DNA sequence: TAGCTATATAACCGAATGGATATATTCTGT
DNA sequence: ACAGAATATATCCATTCGGTTATATAGCTA
């Protein structure tokens, strides 16, 4: 599971890959369509797509001549769930904020 | 802002660093305390801490001889907000799920 | 079958990453 | 002022990463 988080977070650490996901949020797209906005070679895009696919963030289809990609939301949920464990640290509605602030400001609490 | 996301996601892409954040969720800790669970050299831990700090995920304090670290929740919120834009893709309550599924399964929709 | 289109794979390169060991810095206590 | 503790910085090394160009593969169309 740690490996899964590693792969997802590091896939998301690249702005090109995040932009690709953004495009796929509008629906499936071919490699050429995904490459279009970037000044990168086609193989560079294919590499990014492979990273995203191995992280489980997208899937490849098959359609005539092309291999369209679609978003795979489960992987995004995986890290959303991970982050949710920290939500109390910024969201007042978890109302542990006071405890947290006392720690940050160095008032002893152990 | 893209740079900020790059730094945060890539800081989180390492299991040691995520474990350090997990420890800091229980309150501030010294470098020695943070290093304790790992079979890594002290400088290696200091490097990880620097990465976390430059991503804005933690802050350094000063206390007698030591430089305790505390969690900095704003950075986590930054990526939580980023992910929230995709929430509709897995959360039924956003009820665009049907649209999404039709795309995934390749039924034409453009 | 030949040629075109869409995409993948291979080989290579420089920069960045994650680790180590050795050394420097800073504060505490005597 | 000195010795020890806590931490940071410097240097080095192997590996990974993100890009390139060149080439291979697969499907479509004439």
PDB file of C-alpha atoms (C1' of nucleotides) in Angstrom:
ATOM      1  CA  UNK A   1       0.000   0.000   0.000  1.00  0.00           C
ATOM      2  CA  UNK A   2       2.919   2.272   0.695  1.00  0.00           C
ATOM      3  CA  UNK A   3       4.168   1.417  -2.777  1.00  0.00           C
ATOM      4  CA  UNK A   4       0.831   2.471  -4.192  1.00  0.00           C
ATOM      5  CA  UNK A   5       1.010   5.834  -2.433  1.00  0.00           C
ATOM      6  CA  UNK A   6       4.597   6.300  -3.622  1.00  0.00           C
ATOM      7  CA  UNK A   7       3.549   5.745  -7.218  1.00  0.00           C
ATOM      8  CA  UNK A   8       0.499   7.977  -7.048  1.00  0.00           C
ATOM      9  CA  UNK A   9       2.164  10.876  -5.279  1.00  0.00           C
ATOM     10  CA  UNK A  10       5.210  10.814  -7.508  1.00  0.00           C
ATOM     11  CA  UNK A  11       3.050  10.620 -10.631  1.00  0.00           C
ATOM     12  CA  UNK A  12       1.236  13.730  -9.413  1.00  0.00           C
ATOM     13  CA  UNK A  13       4.504  15.544  -8.672  1.00  0.00           C
ATOM     14  CA  UNK A  14       4.928  16.521 -12.315  1.00  0.00           C
ATOM     15  CA  UNK A  15       2.985  19.468 -13.778  1.00  0.00           C
ATOM     16  CA  UNK A  16       2.740  17.903 -17.234  1.00  0.00           C
ATOM     17  CA  UNK A  17       1.142  14.823 -15.746  1.00  0.00           C
ATOM     18  CA  UNK A  18      -1.277  16.866 -13.655  1.00  0.00           C
ATOM     19  CA  UNK A  19      -2.247  18.810 -16.773  1.00  0.00           C
ATOM     20  CA  UNK A  20      -2.888  15.547 -18.582  1.00  0.00           C
ATOM     21  CA  UNK A  21      -5.204  14.456 -15.791  1.00  0.00           C
ATOM     22  CA  UNK A  22      -6.931  17.814 -16.030  1.00  0.00           C
ATOM     23  CA  UNK A  23      -7.568  17.211 -19.701  1.00  0.00           C
ATOM     24  CA  UNK A  24      -8.867  13.717 -19.023  1.00  0.00           C
ATOM     25  CA  UNK A  25     -11.323  15.138 -16.531  1.00  0.00           C
ATOM     26  CA  UNK A  26     -13.192  16.349 -19.615  1.00  0.00           C
ATOM     27  CA  UNK A  27     -13.410  12.848 -21.023  1.00  0.00           C
ATOM     28  CA  UNK A  28     -11.260  10.354 -22.860  1.00  0.00           C
ATOM     29  CA  UNK A  29      -8.554  11.566 -25.213  1.00  0.00           C
ATOM     30  CA  UNK A  30      -6.030  10.150 -27.641  1.00  0.00           C
ATOM     31  CA  UNK A  31      -2.287  10.428 -27.118  1.00  0.00           C
ATOM     32  CA  UNK A  32      -2.086  13.019 -29.882  1.00  0.00           C
ATOM     33  CA  UNK A  33      -4.799  15.101 -28.258  1.00  0.00           C
ATOM     34  CA  UNK A  34      -3.090  14.879 -24.908  1.00  0.00           C
ATOM     35  CA  UNK A  35       0.264  15.836 -26.422  1.00  0.00           C
ATOM     36  CA  UNK A  36      -1.095  18.817 -28.305  1.00  0.00           C
ATOM     37  CA  UNK A  37      -0.853  21.499 -25.574  1.00  0.00           C
ATOM     38  CA  UNK A  38       2.792  20.714 -24.801  1.00  0.00           C
ATOM     39  CA  UNK A  39       6.043  21.473 -26.510  1.00  0.00           C
ATOM     40  CA  UNK A  40       7.270  17.988 -25.858  1.00  0.00           C
ATOM     41  CA  UNK A  41       8.079  15.104 -28.158  1.00  0.00           C
ATOM     42  CA  UNK A  42       5.498  12.378 -28.577  1.00  0.00           C
ATOM     43  CA  UNK A  43       7.669   9.786 -26.791  1.00  0.00           C
ATOM     44  CA  UNK A  44       7.947  12.117 -23.806  1.00  0.00           C
ATOM     45  CA  UNK A  45       4.156  12.167 -23.561  1.00  0.00           C
ATOM     46  CA  UNK A  46       3.974   8.399 -23.923  1.00  0.00           C
ATOM     47  CA  UNK A  47       6.385   8.122 -21.015  1.00  0.00           C
ATOM     48  CA  UNK A  48       4.257  10.376 -18.854  1.00  0.00           C
ATOM     49  CA  UNK A  49       1.199   8.318 -19.756  1.00  0.00           C
ATOM     50  CA  UNK A  50       2.980   5.157 -18.738  1.00  0.00           C
ATOM     51  CA  UNK A  51       3.827   6.656 -15.356  1.00  0.00           C
ATOM     52  CA  UNK A  52       0.202   7.691 -14.858  1.00  0.00           C
ATOM     53  CA  UNK A  53      -1.036   4.282 -15.909  1.00  0.00           C
ATOM     54  CA  UNK A  54       1.355   2.401 -13.639  1.00  0.00           C
ATOM     55  CA  UNK A  55       0.184   4.565 -10.768  1.00  0.00           C
ATOM     56  CA  UNK A  56      -3.356   3.513 -11.643  1.00  0.00           C
ATOM     57  CA  UNK A  57      -4.437   7.072 -12.373  1.00  0.00           C
ATOM     58  CA  UNK A  58      -5.486   6.354 -15.973  1.00  0.00           C
ATOM     59  CA  UNK A  59      -6.336   3.397 -18.205  1.00  0.00           C
ATOM     60  CA  UNK A  60      -5.698   2.724 -21.894  1.00  0.00           C
ATOM     61  CA  UNK A  61      -8.444   1.755 -24.305  1.00  0.00           C
ATOM     62  CA  UNK A  62      -8.355   0.499 -27.869  1.00  0.00           C
ATOM     63  CA  UNK A  63     -10.330   2.137 -30.576  1.00  0.00           C
ATOM     64  CA  UNK A  64      -9.524   1.693 -34.257  1.00  0.00           C
ATOM     65  CA  UNK A  65      -6.104   3.105 -34.789  1.00  0.00           C
ATOM     66  CA  UNK A  66      -5.731   4.852 -31.463  1.00  0.00           C
ATOM     67  CA  UNK A  67      -5.410   3.999 -27.805  1.00  0.00           C
ATOM     68  CA  UNK A  68      -7.509   6.550 -25.924  1.00  0.00           C
ATOM     69  CA  UNK A  69      -6.889   7.184 -22.248  1.00  0.00           C
ATOM     70  CA  UNK A  70      -9.466   7.640 -19.521  1.00  0.00           C
ATOM     71  CA  UNK A  71      -9.241   8.796 -15.956  1.00  0.00           C
ATOM     72  CA  UNK A  72      -9.193   6.122 -13.260  1.00  0.00           C
ATOM     73  CA  UNK A  73     -10.656   7.795 -10.187  1.00  0.00           C
ATOM     74  CA  UNK A  74      -9.886   5.060  -7.661  1.00  0.00           C
ATOM     75  CA  UNK A  75      -6.235   6.078  -7.429  1.00  0.00           C
ATOM     76  CA  UNK A  76      -7.178   9.657  -6.679  1.00  0.00           C
ATOM     77  CA  UNK A  77      -9.498   8.446  -3.970  1.00  0.00           C
ATOM     78  CA  UNK A  78      -6.619   6.483  -2.460  1.00  0.00           C
ATOM     79  CA  UNK A  79      -4.646   9.598  -1.748  1.00  0.00           C
ATOM     80  CA  UNK A  80      -7.727  11.619  -0.838  1.00  0.00           C
ATOM     81  CA  UNK A  81      -8.286   9.046   1.889  1.00  0.00           C
ATOM     82  CA  UNK A  82      -4.680   9.358   3.011  1.00  0.00           C
ATOM     83  CA  UNK A  83      -4.959  13.118   3.284  1.00  0.00           C
ATOM     84  CA  UNK A  84      -8.276  12.851   5.082  1.00  0.00           C
ATOM     85  CA  UNK A  85      -6.396  11.578   8.136  1.00  0.00           C
ATOM     86  CA  UNK A  86      -4.847  15.034   8.418  1.00  0.00           C
ATOM     87  CA  UNK A  87      -7.973  16.984   7.767  1.00  0.00           C
ATOM     88  CA  UNK A  88      -8.449  17.787  11.434  1.00  0.00           C
ATOM     89  CA  UNK A  89      -5.278  19.838  11.310  1.00  0.00           C
ATOM     90  CA  UNK A  90      -6.742  22.495   9.094  1.00  0.00           C
ATOM     91  CA  UNK A  91     -10.479  22.067   9.284  1.00  0.00           C
ATOM     92  CA  UNK A  92     -12.074  23.759  12.253  1.00  0.00           C
ATOM     93  CA  UNK A  93     -15.054  21.455  12.032  1.00  0.00           C
ATOM     94  CA  UNK A  94     -12.854  18.779  13.506  1.00  0.00           C
ATOM     95  CA  UNK A  95     -12.407  21.163  16.403  1.00  0.00           C
ATOM     96  CA  UNK A  96      -9.085  19.796  17.462  1.00  0.00           C
ATOM     97  CA  UNK A  97      -7.711  23.039  16.148  1.00  0.00           C
ATOM     98  CA  UNK A  98      -7.148  24.430  19.598  1.00  0.00           C
ATOM     99  CA  UNK A  99      -5.046  21.448  20.622  1.00  0.00           C
ATOM    100  CA  UNK A 100      -3.090  21.781  17.441  1.00  0.00           C
ATOM    101  CA  UNK A 101      -2.391  25.459  17.859  1.00  0.00           C
ATOM    102  CA  UNK A 102      -1.157  24.947  21.372  1.00  0.00           C
ATOM    103  CA  UNK A 103       1.399  22.505  20.025  1.00  0.00           C
ATOM    104  CA  UNK A 104       2.513  24.718  17.201  1.00  0.00           C
ATOM    105  CA  UNK A 105       3.030  27.656  19.447  1.00  0.00           C
ATOM    106  CA  UNK A 106       5.178  25.588  21.755  1.00  0.00           C
ATOM    107  CA  UNK A 107       3.054  25.679  24.873  1.00  0.00           C
ATOM    108  CA  UNK A 108       4.011  22.487  26.605  1.00  0.00           C
ATOM    109  CA  UNK A 109       1.498  19.736  26.224  1.00  0.00           C
ATOM    110  CA  UNK A 110       3.196  16.421  26.895  1.00  0.00           C
TER     111      UNK A 110
ATOM    112  CA  UNK B   1       1.352  27.596  -7.627  1.00  0.00           C
ATOM    113  CA  UNK B   2       2.268  24.719  -9.858  1.00  0.00           C
ATOM    114  CA  UNK B   3       5.693  24.823  -8.262  1.00  0.00           C
ATOM    115  CA  UNK B   4       4.079  24.550  -4.864  1.00  0.00           C
ATOM    116  CA  UNK B   5       2.117  21.472  -5.932  1.00  0.00           C
ATOM    117  CA  UNK B   6       5.259  19.945  -7.429  1.00  0.00           C
ATOM    118  CA  UNK B   7       7.109  20.362  -4.154  1.00  0.00           C
ATOM    119  CA  UNK B   8       4.298  19.071  -1.977  1.00  0.00           C
ATOM    120  CA  UNK B   9       3.471  16.027  -4.087  1.00  0.00           C
ATOM    121  CA  UNK B  10       7.079  15.032  -4.506  1.00  0.00           C
ATOM    122  CA  UNK B  11       7.754  15.469  -0.792  1.00  0.00           C
ATOM    123  CA  UNK B  12       4.857  13.103  -0.129  1.00  0.00           C
ATOM    124  CA  UNK B  13       6.108  10.571  -2.667  1.00  0.00           C
ATOM    125  CA  UNK B  14       8.598   9.133  -0.176  1.00  0.00           C
ATOM    126  CA  UNK B  15       7.438   6.677   2.512  1.00  0.00           C
ATOM    127  CA  UNK B  16      10.021   7.870   5.036  1.00  0.00           C
ATOM    128  CA  UNK B  17       8.745  11.405   4.706  1.00  0.00           C
ATOM    129  CA  UNK B  18       5.122  10.329   5.007  1.00  0.00           C
ATOM    130  CA  UNK B  19       6.029   8.394   8.154  1.00  0.00           C
ATOM    131  CA  UNK B  20       7.695  11.502   9.554  1.00  0.00           C
ATOM    132  CA  UNK B  21       4.515  13.467   8.946  1.00  0.00           C
ATOM    133  CA  UNK B  22       2.581  10.700  10.654  1.00  0.00           C
ATOM    134  CA  UNK B  23       4.774  11.051  13.695  1.00  0.00           C
ATOM    135  CA  UNK B  24       4.366  14.810  13.691  1.00  0.00           C
ATOM    136  CA  UNK B  25       0.605  14.384  13.685  1.00  0.00           C
ATOM    137  CA  UNK B  26       1.074  13.423  17.330  1.00  0.00           C
ATOM    138  CA  UNK B  27       2.816  16.677  18.123  1.00  0.00           C
ATOM    139  CA  UNK B  28       6.196  18.270  17.726  1.00  0.00           C
ATOM    140  CA  UNK B  29       9.331  16.121  17.779  1.00  0.00           C
ATOM    141  CA  UNK B  30      13.092  16.555  17.708  1.00  0.00           C
ATOM    142  CA  UNK B  31      15.232  15.324  14.837  1.00  0.00           C
ATOM    143  CA  UNK B  32      16.542  12.513  17.015  1.00  0.00           C
ATOM    144  CA  UNK B  33      13.012  11.415  17.863  1.00  0.00           C
ATOM    145  CA  UNK B  34      12.003  11.515  14.231  1.00  0.00           C
ATOM    146  CA  UNK B  35      15.072   9.545  13.200  1.00  0.00           C
ATOM    147  CA  UNK B  36      14.617   6.845  15.806  1.00  0.00           C
ATOM    148  CA  UNK B  37      12.209   4.507  13.933  1.00  0.00           C
ATOM    149  CA  UNK B  38      14.405   4.348  10.825  1.00  0.00           C
ATOM    150  CA  UNK B  39      17.608   2.580   9.960  1.00  0.00           C
ATOM    151  CA  UNK B  40      18.926   5.655   8.267  1.00  0.00           C
ATOM    152  CA  UNK B  41      21.807   7.939   9.097  1.00  0.00           C
ATOM    153  CA  UNK B  42      21.063  11.209  10.865  1.00  0.00           C
ATOM    154  CA  UNK B  43      22.044  13.273   7.813  1.00  0.00           C
ATOM    155  CA  UNK B  44      19.601  11.315   5.702  1.00  0.00           C
ATOM    156  CA  UNK B  45      16.810  12.284   8.079  1.00  0.00           C
ATOM    157  CA  UNK B  46      17.936  15.908   8.056  1.00  0.00           C
ATOM    158  CA  UNK B  47      17.702  15.840   4.276  1.00  0.00           C
ATOM    159  CA  UNK B  48      14.181  14.480   4.393  1.00  0.00           C
ATOM    160  CA  UNK B  49      13.246  17.177   6.881  1.00  0.00           C
ATOM    161  CA  UNK B  50      14.651  19.824   4.605  1.00  0.00           C
ATOM    162  CA  UNK B  51      12.543  18.523   1.723  1.00  0.00           C
ATOM    163  CA  UNK B  52       9.432  18.578   3.903  1.00  0.00           C
ATOM    164  CA  UNK B  53      10.209  22.064   5.134  1.00  0.00           C
ATOM    165  CA  UNK B  54      10.840  23.452   1.648  1.00  0.00           C
ATOM    166  CA  UNK B  55       7.505  22.013   0.579  1.00  0.00           C
ATOM    167  CA  UNK B  56       5.950  23.881   3.505  1.00  0.00           C
ATOM    168  CA  UNK B  57       4.742  20.692   5.141  1.00  0.00           C
ATOM    169  CA  UNK B  58       6.631  21.274   8.384  1.00  0.00           C
ATOM    170  CA  UNK B  59       8.341  24.084  10.267  1.00  0.00           C
ATOM    171  CA  UNK B  60      11.438  24.166  12.479  1.00  0.00           C
ATOM    172  CA  UNK B  61      11.411  25.585  15.989  1.00  0.00           C
ATOM    173  CA  UNK B  62      14.195  26.364  18.394  1.00  0.00           C
ATOM    174  CA  UNK B  63      14.202  25.034  21.889  1.00  0.00           C
ATOM    175  CA  UNK B  64      17.332  24.832  24.019  1.00  0.00           C
ATOM    176  CA  UNK B  65      19.703  22.526  22.248  1.00  0.00           C
ATOM    177  CA  UNK B  66      17.276  21.122  19.737  1.00  0.00           C
ATOM    178  CA  UNK B  67      15.257  22.227  16.718  1.00  0.00           C
ATOM    179  CA  UNK B  68      11.865  20.570  17.047  1.00  0.00           C
ATOM    180  CA  UNK B  69       9.647  20.168  14.003  1.00  0.00           C
ATOM    181  CA  UNK B  70       5.932  20.745  13.806  1.00  0.00           C
ATOM    182  CA  UNK B  71       3.354  19.971  11.168  1.00  0.00           C
ATOM    183  CA  UNK B  72       2.299  22.799   8.879  1.00  0.00           C
ATOM    184  CA  UNK B  73      -1.230  21.944   7.789  1.00  0.00           C
ATOM    185  CA  UNK B  74      -1.652  24.612   5.120  1.00  0.00           C
ATOM    186  CA  UNK B  75       0.437  22.662   2.621  1.00  0.00           C
ATOM    187  CA  UNK B  76      -1.685  19.575   3.099  1.00  0.00           C
ATOM    188  CA  UNK B  77      -4.787  21.649   2.552  1.00  0.00           C
ATOM    189  CA  UNK B  78      -3.291  22.909  -0.699  1.00  0.00           C
ATOM    190  CA  UNK B  79      -3.253  19.463  -2.212  1.00  0.00           C
ATOM    191  CA  UNK B  80      -6.524  18.459  -0.597  1.00  0.00           C
ATOM    192  CA  UNK B  81      -8.070  21.374  -2.489  1.00  0.00           C
ATOM    193  CA  UNK B  82      -6.415  20.225  -5.688  1.00  0.00           C
ATOM    194  CA  UNK B  83      -7.805  16.733  -5.305  1.00  0.00           C
ATOM    195  CA  UNK B  84     -11.234  18.079  -4.423  1.00  0.00           C
ATOM    196  CA  UNK B  85     -11.647  19.137  -8.040  1.00  0.00           C
ATOM    197  CA  UNK B  86     -11.708  15.437  -8.950  1.00  0.00           C
ATOM    198  CA  UNK B  87     -13.963  14.338  -6.164  1.00  0.00           C
ATOM    199  CA  UNK B  88     -16.979  14.134  -8.462  1.00  0.00           C
ATOM    200  CA  UNK B  89     -15.273  11.282 -10.263  1.00  0.00           C
ATOM    201  CA  UNK B  90     -15.527   8.890  -7.383  1.00  0.00           C
ATOM    202  CA  UNK B  91     -18.121  10.359  -5.071  1.00  0.00           C
ATOM    203  CA  UNK B  92     -21.688   9.532  -6.030  1.00  0.00           C
ATOM    204  CA  UNK B  93     -22.945  12.524  -4.136  1.00  0.00           C
ATOM    205  CA  UNK B  94     -21.658  14.652  -6.957  1.00  0.00           C
ATOM    206  CA  UNK B  95     -23.941  12.595  -9.194  1.00  0.00           C
ATOM    207  CA  UNK B  96     -21.928  13.124 -12.331  1.00  0.00           C
ATOM    208  CA  UNK B  97     -21.017   9.478 -11.929  1.00  0.00           C
ATOM    209  CA  UNK B  98     -23.343   8.420 -14.726  1.00  0.00           C
ATOM    210  CA  UNK B  99     -21.723  10.831 -17.153  1.00  0.00           C
ATOM    211  CA  UNK B 100     -18.352   9.573 -16.113  1.00  0.00           C
ATOM    212  CA  UNK B 101     -19.226   5.921 -16.529  1.00  0.00           C
ATOM    213  CA  UNK B 102     -20.577   6.514 -19.990  1.00  0.00           C
ATOM    214  CA  UNK B 103     -17.236   7.969 -20.964  1.00  0.00           C
ATOM    215  CA  UNK B 104     -15.211   5.193 -19.408  1.00  0.00           C
ATOM    216  CA  UNK B 105     -17.198   2.545 -21.147  1.00  0.00           C
ATOM    217  CA  UNK B 106     -16.693   4.221 -24.468  1.00  0.00           C
ATOM    218  CA  UNK B 107     -20.240   5.149 -25.300  1.00  0.00           C
ATOM    219  CA  UNK B 108     -19.874   8.178 -27.456  1.00  0.00           C
ATOM    220  CA  UNK B 109     -20.611  11.406 -25.704  1.00  0.00           C
ATOM    221  CA  UNK B 110     -19.050  14.240 -27.616  1.00  0.00           C
TER     222      UNK B 110
ATOM    223  C1'  DT C   1       0.806  -5.081 -50.587  1.00  0.00           C
ATOM    224  C1'  DA C   2       2.338  -0.359 -49.868  1.00  0.00           C
ATOM    225  C1'  DG C   3       2.155   3.739 -47.571  1.00  0.00           C
ATOM    226  C1'  DC C   4       0.211   6.616 -44.001  1.00  0.00           C
ATOM    227  C1'  DT C   5      -1.164   7.441 -39.181  1.00  0.00           C
ATOM    228  C1'  DA C   6      -0.948   6.645 -34.269  1.00  0.00           C
ATOM    229  C1'  DT C   7       1.655   5.072 -30.738  1.00  0.00           C
ATOM    230  C1'  DA C   8       5.347   2.389 -28.318  1.00  0.00           C
ATOM    231  C1'  DT C   9      10.046   1.100 -27.415  1.00  0.00           C
ATOM    232  C1'  DA C  10      15.208   1.572 -27.357  1.00  0.00           C
ATOM    233  C1'  DA C  11      19.263   3.956 -26.541  1.00  0.00           C
ATOM    234  C1'  DC C  12      21.320   7.750 -24.805  1.00  0.00           C
ATOM    235  C1'  DC C  13      22.201  12.013 -21.879  1.00  0.00           C
ATOM    236  C1'  DG C  14      22.336  15.485 -18.113  1.00  0.00           C
ATOM    237  C1'  DA C  15      20.169  16.719 -13.838  1.00  0.00           C
ATOM    238  C1'  DA C  16      18.031  15.457  -9.620  1.00  0.00           C
ATOM    239  C1'  DT C  17      17.361  12.080  -5.741  1.00  0.00           C
ATOM    240  C1'  DG C  18      18.437   9.335  -1.751  1.00  0.00           C
ATOM    241  C1'  DG C  19      21.823   7.317   0.576  1.00  0.00           C
ATOM    242  C1'  DA C  20      26.572   7.148   2.955  1.00  0.00           C
ATOM    243  C1'  DT C  21      30.666   9.102   5.718  1.00  0.00           C
ATOM    244  C1'  DA C  22      33.223  12.946   7.425  1.00  0.00           C
ATOM    245  C1'  DT C  23      33.188  17.373   9.303  1.00  0.00           C
ATOM    246  C1'  DA C  24      31.271  21.795  10.939  1.00  0.00           C
ATOM    247  C1'  DT C  25      28.176  24.416  13.870  1.00  0.00           C
ATOM    248  C1'  DT C  26      25.568  25.635  17.944  1.00  0.00           C
ATOM    249  C1'  DC C  27      23.971  25.189  22.472  1.00  0.00           C
ATOM    250  C1'  DT C  28      24.414  23.166  27.271  1.00  0.00           C
ATOM    251  C1'  DG C  29      26.681  22.107  31.375  1.00  0.00           C
ATOM    252  C1'  DT C  30      30.869  22.091  34.048  1.00  0.00           C
TER     253       DT C  30
ATOM    254  C1'  DA D   1      37.009  27.855  28.079  1.00  0.00           C
ATOM    255  C1'  DC D   2      35.898  22.909  27.217  1.00  0.00           C
ATOM    256  C1'  DA D   3      33.581  18.600  26.357  1.00  0.00           C
ATOM    257  C1'  DG D   4      29.548  16.579  24.813  1.00  0.00           C
ATOM    258  C1'  DA D   5      25.036  16.557  22.550  1.00  0.00           C
ATOM    259  C1'  DA D   6      21.991  17.796  18.724  1.00  0.00           C
ATOM    260  C1'  DT D   7      21.851  19.020  14.267  1.00  0.00           C
ATOM    261  C1'  DA D   8      23.486  20.854   9.739  1.00  0.00           C
ATOM    262  C1'  DT D   9      26.487  20.905   5.792  1.00  0.00           C
ATOM    263  C1'  DA D  10      29.949  19.033   2.378  1.00  0.00           C
ATOM    264  C1'  DT D  11      31.300  15.580  -0.566  1.00  0.00           C
ATOM    265  C1'  DC D  12      30.722  11.539  -2.965  1.00  0.00           C
ATOM    266  C1'  DC D  13      28.226   7.703  -5.282  1.00  0.00           C
ATOM    267  C1'  DA D  14      24.625   4.869  -7.588  1.00  0.00           C
ATOM    268  C1'  DT D  15      20.065   5.190  -9.265  1.00  0.00           C
ATOM    269  C1'  DT D  16      16.077   7.398 -11.136  1.00  0.00           C
ATOM    270  C1'  DC D  17      13.927  10.931 -13.992  1.00  0.00           C
ATOM    271  C1'  DG D  18      12.633  13.657 -17.819  1.00  0.00           C
ATOM    272  C1'  DG D  19      13.926  14.732 -22.011  1.00  0.00           C
ATOM    273  C1'  DT D  20      15.821  13.734 -26.788  1.00  0.00           C
ATOM    274  C1'  DT D  21      16.261  11.154 -31.536  1.00  0.00           C
ATOM    275  C1'  DA D  22      15.820   6.959 -34.035  1.00  0.00           C
ATOM    276  C1'  DT D  23      13.266   2.980 -34.879  1.00  0.00           C
ATOM    277  C1'  DA D  24       9.598  -0.523 -34.371  1.00  0.00           C
ATOM    278  C1'  DT D  25       4.776  -1.973 -34.267  1.00  0.00           C
ATOM    279  C1'  DA D  26      -0.143  -1.968 -35.377  1.00  0.00           C
ATOM    280  C1'  DG D  27      -4.193  -0.549 -37.823  1.00  0.00           C
ATOM    281  C1'  DC D  28      -6.287   1.923 -41.819  1.00  0.00           C
ATOM    282  C1'  DT D  29      -6.777   3.002 -46.702  1.00  0.00           C
ATOM    283  C1'  DA D  30      -5.819   2.903 -51.417  1.00  0.00           C
TER     284       DA D  30
END
